[in-house]
Short mmCIF file of C-alpha atoms and ligand atoms in Angstrom, two decimals:
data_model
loop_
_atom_site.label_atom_id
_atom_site.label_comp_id
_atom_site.label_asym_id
_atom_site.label_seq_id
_atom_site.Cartn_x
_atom_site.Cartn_y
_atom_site.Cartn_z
CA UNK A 1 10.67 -57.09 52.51
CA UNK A 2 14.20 -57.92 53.02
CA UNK A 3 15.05 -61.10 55.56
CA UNK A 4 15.47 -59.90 59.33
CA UNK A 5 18.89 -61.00 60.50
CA UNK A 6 18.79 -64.17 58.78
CA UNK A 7 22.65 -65.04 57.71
CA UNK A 8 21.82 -68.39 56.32
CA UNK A 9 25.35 -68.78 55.08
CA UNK A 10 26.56 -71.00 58.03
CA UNK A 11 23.68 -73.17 58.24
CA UNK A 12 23.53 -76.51 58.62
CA UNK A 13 26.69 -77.71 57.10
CA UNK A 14 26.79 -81.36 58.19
CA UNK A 15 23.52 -82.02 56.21
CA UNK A 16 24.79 -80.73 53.09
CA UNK A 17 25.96 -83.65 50.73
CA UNK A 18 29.28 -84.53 49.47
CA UNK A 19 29.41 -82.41 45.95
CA UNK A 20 32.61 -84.53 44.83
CA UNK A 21 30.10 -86.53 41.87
CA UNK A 22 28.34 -83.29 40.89
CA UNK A 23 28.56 -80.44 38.18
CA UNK A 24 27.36 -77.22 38.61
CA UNK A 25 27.14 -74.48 36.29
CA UNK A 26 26.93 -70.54 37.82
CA UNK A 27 25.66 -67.45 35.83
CA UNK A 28 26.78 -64.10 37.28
CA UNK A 29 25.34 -60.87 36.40
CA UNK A 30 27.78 -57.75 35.50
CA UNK A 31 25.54 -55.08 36.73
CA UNK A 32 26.80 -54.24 40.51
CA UNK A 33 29.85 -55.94 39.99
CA UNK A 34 31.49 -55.51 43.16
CA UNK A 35 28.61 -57.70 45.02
CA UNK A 36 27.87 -60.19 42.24
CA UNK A 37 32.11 -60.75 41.76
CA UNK A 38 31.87 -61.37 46.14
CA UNK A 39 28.45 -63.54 45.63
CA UNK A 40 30.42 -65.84 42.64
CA UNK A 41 33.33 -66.08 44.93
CA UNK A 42 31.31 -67.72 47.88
CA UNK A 43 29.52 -70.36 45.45
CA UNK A 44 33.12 -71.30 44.01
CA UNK A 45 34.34 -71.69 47.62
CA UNK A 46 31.93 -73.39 48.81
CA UNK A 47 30.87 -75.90 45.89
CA UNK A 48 34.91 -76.91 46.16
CA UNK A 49 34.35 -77.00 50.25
CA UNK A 50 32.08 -79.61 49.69
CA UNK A 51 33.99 -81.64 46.92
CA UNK A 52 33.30 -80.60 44.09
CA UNK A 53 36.50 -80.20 41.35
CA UNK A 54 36.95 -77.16 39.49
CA UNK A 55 36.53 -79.11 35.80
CA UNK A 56 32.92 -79.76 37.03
CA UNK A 57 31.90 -76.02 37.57
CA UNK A 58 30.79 -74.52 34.37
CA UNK A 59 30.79 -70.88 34.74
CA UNK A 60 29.46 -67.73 32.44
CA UNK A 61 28.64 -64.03 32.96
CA UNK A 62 26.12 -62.38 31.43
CA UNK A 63 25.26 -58.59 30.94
CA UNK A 64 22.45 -58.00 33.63
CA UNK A 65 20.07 -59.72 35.98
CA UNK A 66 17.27 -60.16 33.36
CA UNK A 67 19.55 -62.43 31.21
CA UNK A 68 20.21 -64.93 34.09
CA UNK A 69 17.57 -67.18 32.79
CA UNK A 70 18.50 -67.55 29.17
CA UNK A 71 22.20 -68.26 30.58
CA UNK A 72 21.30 -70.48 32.71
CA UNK A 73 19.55 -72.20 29.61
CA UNK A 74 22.23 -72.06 27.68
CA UNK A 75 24.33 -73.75 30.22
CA UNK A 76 21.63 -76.18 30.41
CA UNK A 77 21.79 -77.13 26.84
CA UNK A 78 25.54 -77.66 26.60
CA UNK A 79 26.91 -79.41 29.70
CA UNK A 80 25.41 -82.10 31.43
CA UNK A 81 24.92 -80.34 35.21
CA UNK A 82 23.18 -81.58 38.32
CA UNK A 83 22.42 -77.68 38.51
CA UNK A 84 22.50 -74.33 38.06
CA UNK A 85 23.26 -71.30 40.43
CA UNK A 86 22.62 -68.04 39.30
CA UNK A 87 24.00 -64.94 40.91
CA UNK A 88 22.46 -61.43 40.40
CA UNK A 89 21.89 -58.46 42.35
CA UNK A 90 19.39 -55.98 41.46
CA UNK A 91 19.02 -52.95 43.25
CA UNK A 92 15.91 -50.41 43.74
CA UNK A 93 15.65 -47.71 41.83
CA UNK A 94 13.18 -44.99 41.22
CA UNK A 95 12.17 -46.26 37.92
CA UNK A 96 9.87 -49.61 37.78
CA UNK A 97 13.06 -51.50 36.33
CA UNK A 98 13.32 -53.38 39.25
CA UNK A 99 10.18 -54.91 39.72
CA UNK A 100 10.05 -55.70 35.83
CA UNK A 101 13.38 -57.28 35.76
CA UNK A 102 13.09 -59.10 39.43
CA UNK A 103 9.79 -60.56 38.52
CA UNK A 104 10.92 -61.97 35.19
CA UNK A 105 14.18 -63.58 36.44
CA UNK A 106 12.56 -65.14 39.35
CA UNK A 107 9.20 -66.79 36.84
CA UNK A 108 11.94 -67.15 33.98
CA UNK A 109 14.40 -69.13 36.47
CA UNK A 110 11.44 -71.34 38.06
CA UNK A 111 9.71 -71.70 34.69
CA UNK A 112 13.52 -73.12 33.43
CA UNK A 113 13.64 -75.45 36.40
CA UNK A 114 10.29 -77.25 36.02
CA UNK A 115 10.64 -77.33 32.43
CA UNK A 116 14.13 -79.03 32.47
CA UNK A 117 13.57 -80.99 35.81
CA UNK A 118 17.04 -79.71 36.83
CA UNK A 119 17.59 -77.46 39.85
CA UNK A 120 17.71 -73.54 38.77
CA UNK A 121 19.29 -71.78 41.79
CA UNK A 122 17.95 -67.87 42.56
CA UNK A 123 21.05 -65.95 43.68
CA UNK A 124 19.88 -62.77 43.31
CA UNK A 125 19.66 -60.32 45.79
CA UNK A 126 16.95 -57.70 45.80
CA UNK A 127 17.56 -54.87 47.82
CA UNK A 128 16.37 -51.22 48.43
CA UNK A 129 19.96 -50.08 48.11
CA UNK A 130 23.56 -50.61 48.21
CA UNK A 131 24.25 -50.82 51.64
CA UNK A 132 21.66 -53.82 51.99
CA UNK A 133 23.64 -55.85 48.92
CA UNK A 134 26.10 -55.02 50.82
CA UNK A 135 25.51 -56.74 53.88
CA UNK A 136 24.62 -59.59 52.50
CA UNK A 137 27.55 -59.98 49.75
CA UNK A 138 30.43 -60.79 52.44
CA UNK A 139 28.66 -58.56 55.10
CA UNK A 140 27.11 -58.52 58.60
CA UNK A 141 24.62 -60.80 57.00
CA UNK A 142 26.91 -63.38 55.50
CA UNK A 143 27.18 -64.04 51.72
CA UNK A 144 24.45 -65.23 49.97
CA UNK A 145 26.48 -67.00 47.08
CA UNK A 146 27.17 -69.03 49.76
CA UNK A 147 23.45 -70.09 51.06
CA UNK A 148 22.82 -70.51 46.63
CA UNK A 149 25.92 -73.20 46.52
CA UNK A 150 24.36 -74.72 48.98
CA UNK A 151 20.97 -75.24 48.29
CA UNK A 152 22.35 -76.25 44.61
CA UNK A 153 24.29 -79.28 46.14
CA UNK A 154 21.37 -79.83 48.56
CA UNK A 155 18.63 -79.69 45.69
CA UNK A 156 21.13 -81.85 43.58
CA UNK A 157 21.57 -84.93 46.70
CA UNK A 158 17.71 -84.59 46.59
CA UNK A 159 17.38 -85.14 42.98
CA UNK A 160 19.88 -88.24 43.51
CA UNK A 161 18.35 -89.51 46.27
CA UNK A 162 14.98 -90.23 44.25
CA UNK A 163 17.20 -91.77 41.49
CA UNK A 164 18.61 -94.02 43.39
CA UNK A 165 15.31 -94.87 45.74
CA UNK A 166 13.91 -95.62 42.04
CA UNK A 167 16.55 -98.07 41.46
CA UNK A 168 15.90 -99.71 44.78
CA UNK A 169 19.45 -98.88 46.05
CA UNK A 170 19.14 -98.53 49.81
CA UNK A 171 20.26 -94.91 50.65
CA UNK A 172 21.21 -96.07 54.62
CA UNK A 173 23.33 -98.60 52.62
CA UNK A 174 25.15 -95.72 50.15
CA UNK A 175 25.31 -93.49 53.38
CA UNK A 176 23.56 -90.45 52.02
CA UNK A 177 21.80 -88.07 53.93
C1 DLZ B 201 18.56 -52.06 33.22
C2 DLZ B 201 18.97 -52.57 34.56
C3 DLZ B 201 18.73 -51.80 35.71
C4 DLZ B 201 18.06 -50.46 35.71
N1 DLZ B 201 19.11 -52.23 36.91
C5 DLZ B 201 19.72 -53.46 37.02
C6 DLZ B 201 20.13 -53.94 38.28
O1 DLZ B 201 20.01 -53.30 39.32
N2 DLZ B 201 20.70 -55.18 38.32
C7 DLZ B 201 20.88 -55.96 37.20
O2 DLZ B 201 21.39 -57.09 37.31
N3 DLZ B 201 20.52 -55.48 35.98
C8 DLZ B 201 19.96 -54.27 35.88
N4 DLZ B 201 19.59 -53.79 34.64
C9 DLZ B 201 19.97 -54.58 33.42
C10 DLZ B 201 18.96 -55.67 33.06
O3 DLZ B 201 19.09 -56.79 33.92
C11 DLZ B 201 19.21 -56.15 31.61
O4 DLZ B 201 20.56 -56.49 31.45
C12 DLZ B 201 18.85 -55.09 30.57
O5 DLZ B 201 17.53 -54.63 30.78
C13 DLZ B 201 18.98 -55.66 29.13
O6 DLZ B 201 18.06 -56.74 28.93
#
């Protein structure tokens, strides 16, 4: 079921930390271009709101939602990144496409994270039709390439944060949330 007027795009901001040290990479499907192009735009924008410089965003397309993981793998194997977003929209059809393809990206992309103990972001949106990805690519219900950036520098503070609690660095000290 799709999330009931939750536009997490403007959420807490202030908690969100300062991207400036980070790299990022971002896969973007091609399929339903015209809300995976809006959902790339609002990670972009957002991982530069919150610091982070354009040399340190890594960023590849790749033919369809089901590729997202081996991508974001690639990526993975070439740049040193604190994470990786990847943006997708898949979109129901009458044919059992969707659930095939929607299933495998979301094990392939948490399988990917685990196994490389780097944080795999799912940006896909899985709607019953158009109007829905709509909504939520730069819609009533906000963009959700926004909420992925997010959680990617979020996800990427957190991994930080145990680093540096490891090292015995005081994080009150270093003034990270
Ligand atoms: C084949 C397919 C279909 C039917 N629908 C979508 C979709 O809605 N969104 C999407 O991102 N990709 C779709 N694809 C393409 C698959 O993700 C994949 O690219 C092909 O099956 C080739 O592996």
């Amino acid at each position: 079921m799709v999330s009931k007027n939750k536009d997490l795009s403007q959420s807490d901001k202030p908690q969100v930390p300062d991207a400036s040290a980070f790299c990022f990479g971002i896969v973007t499907a091609e399929w339903n271009p015209q809300i995976t192009n809006t959902l790339l735009e609002g990670a972009g924008q957002t991982l530069k709101q919150f610091n982070c410089k354009q040399e340190n965003i890594y960023s590849i397309r790749v033919p369809g939602s089901y590729e997202l993981t081996a991508g974001a793998h690639f990526l993975l194997q070439n740049y040193k990144l604190d994470a990786v977003i990847c943006l997708g929209c898949v979109i129901q059809g009458e044919t059992r496409h969707f659930e095939f393809i929607c299933n495998a990206v979301a094990n392939g992309l948490t399988e990917l994270s685990i196994k490389s103990a780097k944080p795999v972001i799912f940006g896909v949106l899985t709607t019953d039709n158009m109007e829905q990805a709509l909504e939520r690519a730069g819609g009533k219900r906000g963009n959700k390439g926004v909420e992925a950036a997010v959680t990617a520098i979020k996800m990427a503070g957190l991994k930080i944060r145990f680093l540096l609690q490891k090292w015995g660095f005081s994080l009150a000290f270093l003034n990270i949330v």
